[in-house]
Coordinates of N, CA and C in Angstrom, one line a residue:
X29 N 16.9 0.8 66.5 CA 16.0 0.8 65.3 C 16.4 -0.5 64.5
X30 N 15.4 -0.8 64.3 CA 15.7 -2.6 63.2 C 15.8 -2.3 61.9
X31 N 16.7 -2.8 61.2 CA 16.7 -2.6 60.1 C 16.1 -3.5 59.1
X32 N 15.6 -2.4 58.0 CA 14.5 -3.4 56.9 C 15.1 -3.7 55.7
X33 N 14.7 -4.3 54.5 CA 15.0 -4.5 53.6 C 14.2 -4.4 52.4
X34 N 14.2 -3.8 51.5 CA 13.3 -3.0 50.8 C 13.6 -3.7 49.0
X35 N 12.4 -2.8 48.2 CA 12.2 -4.3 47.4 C 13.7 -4.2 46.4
X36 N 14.7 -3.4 46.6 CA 15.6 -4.2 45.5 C 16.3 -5.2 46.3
X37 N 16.4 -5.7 46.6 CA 16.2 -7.5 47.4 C 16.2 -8.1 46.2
X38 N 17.5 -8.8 45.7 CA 17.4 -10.4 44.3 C 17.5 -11.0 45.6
X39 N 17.4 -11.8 46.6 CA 17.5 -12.8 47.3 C 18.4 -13.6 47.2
X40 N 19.4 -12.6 47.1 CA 20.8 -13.3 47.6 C 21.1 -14.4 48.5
X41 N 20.6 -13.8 49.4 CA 20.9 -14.7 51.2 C 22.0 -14.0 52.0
X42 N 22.6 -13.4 51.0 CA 24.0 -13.1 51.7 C 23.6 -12.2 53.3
X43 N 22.9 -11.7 53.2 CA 22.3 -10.6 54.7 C 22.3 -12.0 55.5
X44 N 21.4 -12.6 55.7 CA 21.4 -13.8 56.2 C 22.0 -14.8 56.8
X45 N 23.2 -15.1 55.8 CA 23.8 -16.0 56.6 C 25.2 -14.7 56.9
X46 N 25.0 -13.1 56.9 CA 25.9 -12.7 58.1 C 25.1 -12.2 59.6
X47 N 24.0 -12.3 59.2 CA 23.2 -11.9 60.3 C 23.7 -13.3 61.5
X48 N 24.3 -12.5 62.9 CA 24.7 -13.3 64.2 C 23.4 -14.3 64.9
X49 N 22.5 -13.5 64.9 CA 21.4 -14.1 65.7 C 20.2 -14.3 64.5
X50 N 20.7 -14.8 63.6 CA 19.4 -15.7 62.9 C 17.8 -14.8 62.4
X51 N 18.2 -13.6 62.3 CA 16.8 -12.3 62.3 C 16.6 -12.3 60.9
X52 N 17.5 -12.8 59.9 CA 16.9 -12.7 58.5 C 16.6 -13.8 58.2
X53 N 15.0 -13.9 57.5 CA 14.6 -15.2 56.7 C 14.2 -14.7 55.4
X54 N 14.3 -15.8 54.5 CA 13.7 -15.5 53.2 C 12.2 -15.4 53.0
X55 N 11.8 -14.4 52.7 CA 9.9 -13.6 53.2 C 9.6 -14.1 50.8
X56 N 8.3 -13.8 50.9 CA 8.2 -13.9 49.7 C 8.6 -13.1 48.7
X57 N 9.3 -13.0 48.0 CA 10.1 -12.5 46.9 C 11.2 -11.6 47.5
X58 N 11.8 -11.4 48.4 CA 12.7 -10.6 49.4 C 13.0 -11.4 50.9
X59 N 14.0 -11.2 51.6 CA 14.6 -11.5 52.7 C 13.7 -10.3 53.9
X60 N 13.6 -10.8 54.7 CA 12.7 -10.0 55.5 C 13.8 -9.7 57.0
X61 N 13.6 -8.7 57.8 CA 14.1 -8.7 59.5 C 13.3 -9.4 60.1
X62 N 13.7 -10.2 61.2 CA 12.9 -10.3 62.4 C 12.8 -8.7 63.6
X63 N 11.9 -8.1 63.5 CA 12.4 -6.8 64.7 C 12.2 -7.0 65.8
X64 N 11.7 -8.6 66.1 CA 12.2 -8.6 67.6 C 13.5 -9.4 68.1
X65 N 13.7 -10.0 67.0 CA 15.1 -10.7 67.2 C 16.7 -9.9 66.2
X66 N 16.3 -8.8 65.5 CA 17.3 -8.0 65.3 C 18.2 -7.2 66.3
X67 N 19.7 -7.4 66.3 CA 20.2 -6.5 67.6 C 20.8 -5.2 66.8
X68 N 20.7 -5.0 65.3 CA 20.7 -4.0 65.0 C 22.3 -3.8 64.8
X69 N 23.1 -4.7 64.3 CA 24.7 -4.6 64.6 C 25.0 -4.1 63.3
X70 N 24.2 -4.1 61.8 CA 24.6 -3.6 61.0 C 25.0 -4.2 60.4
X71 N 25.7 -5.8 60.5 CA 26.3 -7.1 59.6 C 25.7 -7.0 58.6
X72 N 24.3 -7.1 58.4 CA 23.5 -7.8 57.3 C 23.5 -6.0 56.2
X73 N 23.4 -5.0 56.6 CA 23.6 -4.0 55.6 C 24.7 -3.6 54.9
X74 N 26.1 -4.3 55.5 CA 27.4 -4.3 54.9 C 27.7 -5.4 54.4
X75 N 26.7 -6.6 54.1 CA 26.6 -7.8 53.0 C 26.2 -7.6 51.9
X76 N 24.8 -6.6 51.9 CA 24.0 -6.6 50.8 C 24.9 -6.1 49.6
X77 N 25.1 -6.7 48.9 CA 25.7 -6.2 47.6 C 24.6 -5.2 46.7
X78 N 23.2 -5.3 47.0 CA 22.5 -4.7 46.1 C 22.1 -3.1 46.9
X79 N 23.2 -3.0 48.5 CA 23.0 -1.6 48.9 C 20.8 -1.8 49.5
X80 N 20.2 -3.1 49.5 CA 19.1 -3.0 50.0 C 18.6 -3.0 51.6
X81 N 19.5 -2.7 52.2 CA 19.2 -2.8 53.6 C 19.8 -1.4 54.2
X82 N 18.6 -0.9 55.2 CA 18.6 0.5 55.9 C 18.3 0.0 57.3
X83 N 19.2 1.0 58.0 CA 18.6 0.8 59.4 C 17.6 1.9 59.4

């Protein structure tokens, strides 16, 4: 299951630059997944300081 990112997203980046394979980009006003290039490792939800990422 890919994980999303929901609107309390300040646009940190931090998800981002822990994501391995490059699946987060900055989308308009929030960081978005790629779900075809997410491998679902969980990095990017143990970054978010603001607790905004679910798998």
């Amino acid at each position: 299951m890919t994980h999303t990112i929901d609107d309390s997203c300040v646009s940190c980046g931090s998800c981002a630059g822990s994501c391995p394979v490059g699946a987060i980009t900055e989308g308009d006003g929030k960081y978005v997944v790629d779900a075809g290039a997410c491998i679902d490792c969980g990095a990017c939800e143990s970054a978010c300081p603001m607790g905004a990422i679910k798998a």
